[in-house]
Amino acid sequence: MAVVTICNENKTLTNIDEITTSLAACGIDYERWTPSHPIADNAPADEILRAYSQEIEDLKTRGGYVTADVIDVSPATPGLDAMLAKFNREHWHDEDEVRFIIAGRGLFHIHAANGAVLAIEVEAGDLIRVPRGTLHWFNLCDDRRIRAIRLFQDMAGWTPHYTDSHVDENFLPVCFGLAHLSMTT
Ligand SMILES: [Fe+2]
């Protein structure tokens, strides 16, 4: 399950109801799909898409998405640092950013319209929708691994528009995870 930190309040949420409510208040949809299909997280992309075809069709209906793919990032990905540098600065898109995490982890920061900044660490089984126009940035965790189903309304709309605010520089791209939290509390 995701771990959400409300950065300005230094408050960490690990309860799904609190997480869903807090993210919804910032316009972010969060759902927990316990990986409900008996498929290995390293299965070929077409098998992943086939296994989750019903969920994908439901999302397409709800959000007007027309296509889905699987992004696979690991330390062996060519040009990984250049790829990450595109998304680790505050930006927005002209379409929603929708991810269902299959494997690995990642850290979204959301800069909400009310000024609050939320850090959302996602892991396998998490669905997140960042609506178009929402200011955000993204980092990998220390294992530099994530695999996710992506949905698009229009591939052309998913170009980052940068704010050049440098707000992102005020927040450490550090993932902790539930395991870390349970060890330290
Ligand atoms: Fe983005």
mmCIF file of C-alpha atoms and ligand atoms in Angstrom:
data_model
loop_
_atom_site.group_PDB
_atom_site.id
_atom_site.type_symbol
_atom_site.label_atom_id
_atom_site.label_comp_id
_atom_site.label_asym_id
_atom_site.label_seq_id
_atom_site.Cartn_x
_atom_site.Cartn_y
_atom_site.Cartn_z
ATOM 1 C CA MET A 1 0.000 0.000 0.000
ATOM 2 C CA ALA A 2 1.081 3.570 -0.588
ATOM 3 C CA VAL A 3 2.659 5.720 2.094
ATOM 4 C CA VAL A 4 1.623 9.376 1.993
ATOM 5 C CA THR A 5 3.454 12.205 3.730
ATOM 6 C CA ILE A 6 1.880 15.644 4.052
ATOM 7 C CA CYS A 7 5.207 17.427 3.862
ATOM 8 C CA ASN A 8 4.169 20.788 5.314
ATOM 9 C CA GLU A 9 2.733 19.080 8.393
ATOM 10 C CA ASN A 10 5.441 16.405 8.596
ATOM 11 C CA LYS A 11 2.590 13.916 8.947
ATOM 12 C CA THR A 12 2.678 10.401 7.478
ATOM 13 C CA LEU A 13 -0.456 8.463 6.566
ATOM 14 C CA THR A 14 -0.541 4.669 6.316
ATOM 15 C CA ASN A 15 -4.262 4.052 6.735
ATOM 16 C CA ILE A 16 -6.029 3.541 3.415
ATOM 17 C CA ASP A 17 -9.077 5.610 4.342
ATOM 18 C CA GLU A 18 -6.909 8.534 5.477
ATOM 19 C CA ILE A 19 -4.764 8.218 2.358
ATOM 20 C CA THR A 20 -7.726 8.110 -0.008
ATOM 21 C CA THR A 21 -9.435 11.050 1.693
ATOM 22 C CA SER A 22 -6.324 13.236 1.854
ATOM 23 C CA LEU A 23 -5.412 12.575 -1.767
ATOM 24 C CA ALA A 24 -8.992 13.130 -2.941
ATOM 25 C CA ALA A 25 -8.938 16.541 -1.261
ATOM 26 C CA CYS A 26 -6.063 17.400 -3.600
ATOM 27 C CA GLY A 27 -7.832 15.936 -6.627
ATOM 28 C CA ILE A 28 -5.737 12.771 -6.704
ATOM 29 C CA ASP A 29 -7.537 9.453 -7.161
ATOM 30 C CA TYR A 30 -6.008 6.557 -5.285
ATOM 31 C CA GLU A 31 -7.208 2.972 -5.300
ATOM 32 C CA ARG A 32 -5.704 -0.163 -3.911
ATOM 33 C CA TRP A 33 -6.004 -3.060 -6.312
ATOM 34 C CA THR A 34 -4.330 -5.883 -4.482
ATOM 35 C CA PRO A 35 -2.671 -7.512 -7.497
ATOM 36 C CA SER A 36 -5.658 -9.658 -8.202
ATOM 37 C CA HIS A 37 -4.386 -11.717 -11.076
ATOM 38 C CA PRO A 38 -2.088 -14.731 -10.844
ATOM 39 C CA ILE A 39 0.594 -13.328 -13.098
ATOM 40 C CA ALA A 40 4.293 -12.825 -12.407
ATOM 41 C CA ASP A 41 5.383 -9.208 -12.185
ATOM 42 C CA ASN A 42 8.065 -9.943 -14.793
ATOM 43 C CA ALA A 43 5.624 -11.453 -17.316
ATOM 44 C CA PRO A 44 5.705 -9.994 -20.847
ATOM 45 C CA ALA A 45 3.863 -6.702 -21.241
ATOM 46 C CA ASP A 46 1.132 -8.155 -23.446
ATOM 47 C CA GLU A 47 0.355 -10.770 -20.804
ATOM 48 C CA ILE A 48 0.169 -8.091 -18.107
ATOM 49 C CA LEU A 49 -2.223 -6.038 -20.235
ATOM 50 C CA ARG A 50 -4.327 -9.116 -20.969
ATOM 51 C CA ALA A 51 -4.506 -10.090 -17.285
ATOM 52 C CA TYR A 52 -5.679 -6.599 -16.309
ATOM 53 C CA SER A 53 -7.842 -6.041 -19.391
ATOM 54 C CA GLN A 54 -11.081 -5.701 -17.436
ATOM 55 C CA GLU A 55 -9.606 -3.119 -15.060
ATOM 56 C CA ILE A 56 -8.080 -1.250 -18.010
ATOM 57 C CA GLU A 57 -11.397 -1.176 -19.849
ATOM 58 C CA ASP A 58 -13.118 0.124 -16.717
ATOM 59 C CA LEU A 59 -10.566 2.924 -16.410
ATOM 60 C CA LYS A 60 -10.890 3.790 -20.100
ATOM 61 C CA THR A 61 -14.627 4.159 -19.640
ATOM 62 C CA ARG A 62 -14.229 6.280 -16.524
ATOM 63 C CA GLY A 63 -11.454 8.557 -17.761
ATOM 64 C CA GLY A 64 -11.683 8.628 -21.525
ATOM 65 C CA TYR A 65 -8.372 6.859 -21.940
ATOM 66 C CA VAL A 66 -7.790 5.327 -25.339
ATOM 67 C CA THR A 67 -4.608 3.337 -24.956
ATOM 68 C CA ALA A 68 -2.573 1.486 -22.336
ATOM 69 C CA ASP A 69 0.978 0.221 -22.182
ATOM 70 C CA VAL A 70 3.487 -1.120 -19.673
ATOM 71 C CA ILE A 71 6.525 0.918 -18.699
ATOM 72 C CA ASP A 72 9.451 -1.017 -17.326
ATOM 73 C CA VAL A 73 12.330 0.789 -15.660
ATOM 74 C CA SER A 74 15.328 -0.766 -13.947
ATOM 75 C CA PRO A 75 18.938 0.210 -13.267
ATOM 76 C CA ALA A 76 19.767 -1.485 -16.603
ATOM 77 C CA THR A 77 17.454 0.807 -18.591
ATOM 78 C CA PRO A 78 19.549 2.706 -21.177
ATOM 79 C CA GLY A 79 19.527 6.448 -20.562
ATOM 80 C CA LEU A 80 17.809 6.045 -17.205
ATOM 81 C CA ASP A 81 19.265 9.195 -15.635
ATOM 82 C CA ALA A 82 18.272 11.318 -18.626
ATOM 83 C CA MET A 83 14.774 9.831 -18.516
ATOM 84 C CA LEU A 84 14.405 10.556 -14.803
ATOM 85 C CA ALA A 85 15.688 14.092 -15.236
ATOM 86 C CA LYS A 86 12.622 14.829 -17.382
ATOM 87 C CA PHE A 87 10.233 14.051 -14.560
ATOM 88 C CA ASN A 88 11.998 14.929 -11.304
ATOM 89 C CA ARG A 89 11.325 18.674 -11.713
ATOM 90 C CA GLU A 90 7.968 20.271 -11.070
ATOM 91 C CA HIS A 91 5.764 19.947 -14.151
ATOM 92 C CA TRP A 92 2.264 19.301 -15.366
ATOM 93 C CA HIS A 93 0.697 17.541 -18.345
ATOM 94 C CA ASP A 94 -2.237 18.308 -20.597
ATOM 95 C CA GLU A 95 -3.664 14.903 -19.759
ATOM 96 C CA ASP A 96 -4.018 12.710 -16.710
ATOM 97 C CA GLU A 97 -1.062 10.693 -15.439
ATOM 98 C CA VAL A 98 -2.481 7.262 -14.578
ATOM 99 C CA ARG A 99 -0.344 4.469 -13.222
ATOM 100 C CA PHE A 100 -1.091 1.025 -11.849
ATOM 101 C CA ILE A 101 2.066 -0.302 -10.250
ATOM 102 C CA ILE A 102 3.031 -3.871 -11.118
ATOM 103 C CA ALA A 103 6.477 -4.026 -9.498
ATOM 104 C CA GLY A 104 9.006 -1.771 -7.817
ATOM 105 C CA ARG A 105 8.309 1.562 -6.170
ATOM 106 C CA GLY A 106 8.200 5.246 -6.978
ATOM 107 C CA LEU A 107 7.730 8.594 -5.305
ATOM 108 C CA PHE A 108 5.257 11.185 -6.579
ATOM 109 C CA HIS A 109 5.263 14.660 -5.092
ATOM 110 C CA ILE A 110 2.029 16.580 -5.607
ATOM 111 C CA HIS A 111 1.977 20.369 -5.261
ATOM 112 C CA ALA A 112 -1.690 20.977 -4.584
ATOM 113 C CA ALA A 113 -3.616 24.103 -5.516
ATOM 114 C CA ASN A 114 -3.850 25.029 -1.816
ATOM 115 C CA GLY A 115 -0.058 25.063 -1.537
ATOM 116 C CA ALA A 116 0.295 21.755 0.293
ATOM 117 C CA VAL A 117 2.905 19.297 -0.929
ATOM 118 C CA LEU A 118 2.194 15.590 -0.572
ATOM 119 C CA ALA A 119 4.706 12.798 -1.111
ATOM 120 C CA ILE A 120 3.143 9.538 -2.285
ATOM 121 C CA GLU A 121 5.294 6.445 -2.291
ATOM 122 C CA VAL A 122 3.615 3.843 -4.486
ATOM 123 C CA GLU A 123 4.221 0.124 -4.744
ATOM 124 C CA ALA A 124 2.701 -2.916 -6.456
ATOM 125 C CA GLY A 125 -1.085 -2.899 -6.283
ATOM 126 C CA ASP A 126 -1.437 0.896 -6.145
ATOM 127 C CA LEU A 127 -3.448 2.835 -8.728
ATOM 128 C CA ILE A 128 -2.889 6.579 -8.870
ATOM 129 C CA ARG A 129 -4.451 9.192 -11.129
ATOM 130 C CA VAL A 130 -2.860 12.633 -11.234
ATOM 131 C CA PRO A 131 -5.326 14.843 -13.137
ATOM 132 C CA ARG A 132 -4.213 17.012 -16.029
ATOM 133 C CA GLY A 133 -2.811 20.344 -14.917
ATOM 134 C CA THR A 134 -1.737 19.084 -11.470
ATOM 135 C CA LEU A 135 1.755 20.226 -10.482
ATOM 136 C CA HIS A 136 3.911 17.231 -9.589
ATOM 137 C CA TRP A 137 7.279 15.545 -9.935
ATOM 138 C CA PHE A 138 8.486 11.959 -9.741
ATOM 139 C CA ASN A 139 11.510 10.070 -8.452
ATOM 140 C CA LEU A 140 12.433 6.435 -8.254
ATOM 141 C CA CYS A 141 13.332 4.870 -4.922
ATOM 142 C CA ASP A 142 16.823 3.582 -4.163
ATOM 143 C CA ASP A 143 16.287 0.320 -6.037
ATOM 144 C CA ARG A 144 15.561 2.374 -9.193
ATOM 145 C CA ARG A 145 12.914 -0.081 -10.263
ATOM 146 C CA ILE A 146 9.323 0.394 -11.327
ATOM 147 C CA ARG A 147 6.958 -1.390 -13.663
ATOM 148 C CA ALA A 148 3.535 0.051 -14.263
ATOM 149 C CA ILE A 149 0.529 0.036 -16.559
ATOM 150 C CA ARG A 150 0.027 3.516 -18.031
ATOM 151 C CA LEU A 151 -3.171 4.842 -19.576
ATOM 152 C CA PHE A 152 -3.349 7.713 -22.032
ATOM 153 C CA GLN A 153 -6.058 9.973 -23.377
ATOM 154 C CA ASP A 154 -3.684 11.117 -26.097
ATOM 155 C CA MET A 155 -0.008 10.185 -26.191
ATOM 156 C CA ALA A 156 0.842 13.677 -27.437
ATOM 157 C CA GLY A 157 -0.643 15.203 -24.297
ATOM 158 C CA TRP A 158 1.806 13.534 -21.996
ATOM 159 C CA THR A 159 4.624 15.989 -22.605
ATOM 160 C CA PRO A 160 5.870 17.632 -19.402
ATOM 161 C CA HIS A 161 5.403 21.373 -19.061
ATOM 162 C CA TYR A 162 7.926 22.697 -16.557
ATOM 163 C CA THR A 163 7.180 25.396 -14.009
ATOM 164 C CA ASP A 164 10.872 26.090 -13.331
ATOM 165 C CA SER A 165 9.750 26.969 -9.794
ATOM 166 C CA HIS A 166 12.525 24.886 -8.165
ATOM 167 C CA VAL A 167 9.990 23.976 -5.467
ATOM 168 C CA ASP A 168 11.023 20.355 -5.949
ATOM 169 C CA GLU A 169 14.496 21.195 -4.611
ATOM 170 C CA ASN A 170 12.996 21.736 -1.154
ATOM 171 C CA PHE A 171 11.860 18.124 -0.821
ATOM 172 C CA LEU A 172 14.140 15.128 -0.478
ATOM 173 C CA PRO A 173 13.405 12.316 -2.933
ATOM 174 C CA VAL A 174 13.559 9.700 -0.204
ATOM 175 C CA CYS A 175 11.411 6.587 -0.046
ATOM 176 C CA PHE A 176 10.827 4.913 3.268
ATOM 177 C CA GLY A 177 8.049 2.390 2.809
ATOM 178 C CA LEU A 178 5.941 0.653 5.375
ATOM 179 C CA ALA A 179 8.753 -1.723 6.348
ATOM 180 C CA HIS A 180 10.967 1.197 7.344
ATOM 181 C CA LEU A 181 8.148 2.884 9.263
ATOM 182 C CA SER A 182 7.335 -0.243 11.225
ATOM 183 C CA MET A 183 11.000 -0.599 12.211
ATOM 184 C CA THR A 184 11.252 2.929 13.520
ATOM 185 C CA THR A 185 7.999 3.284 15.432
HETATM 186 FE FE FE B 1 4.380 13.725 -14.824
#
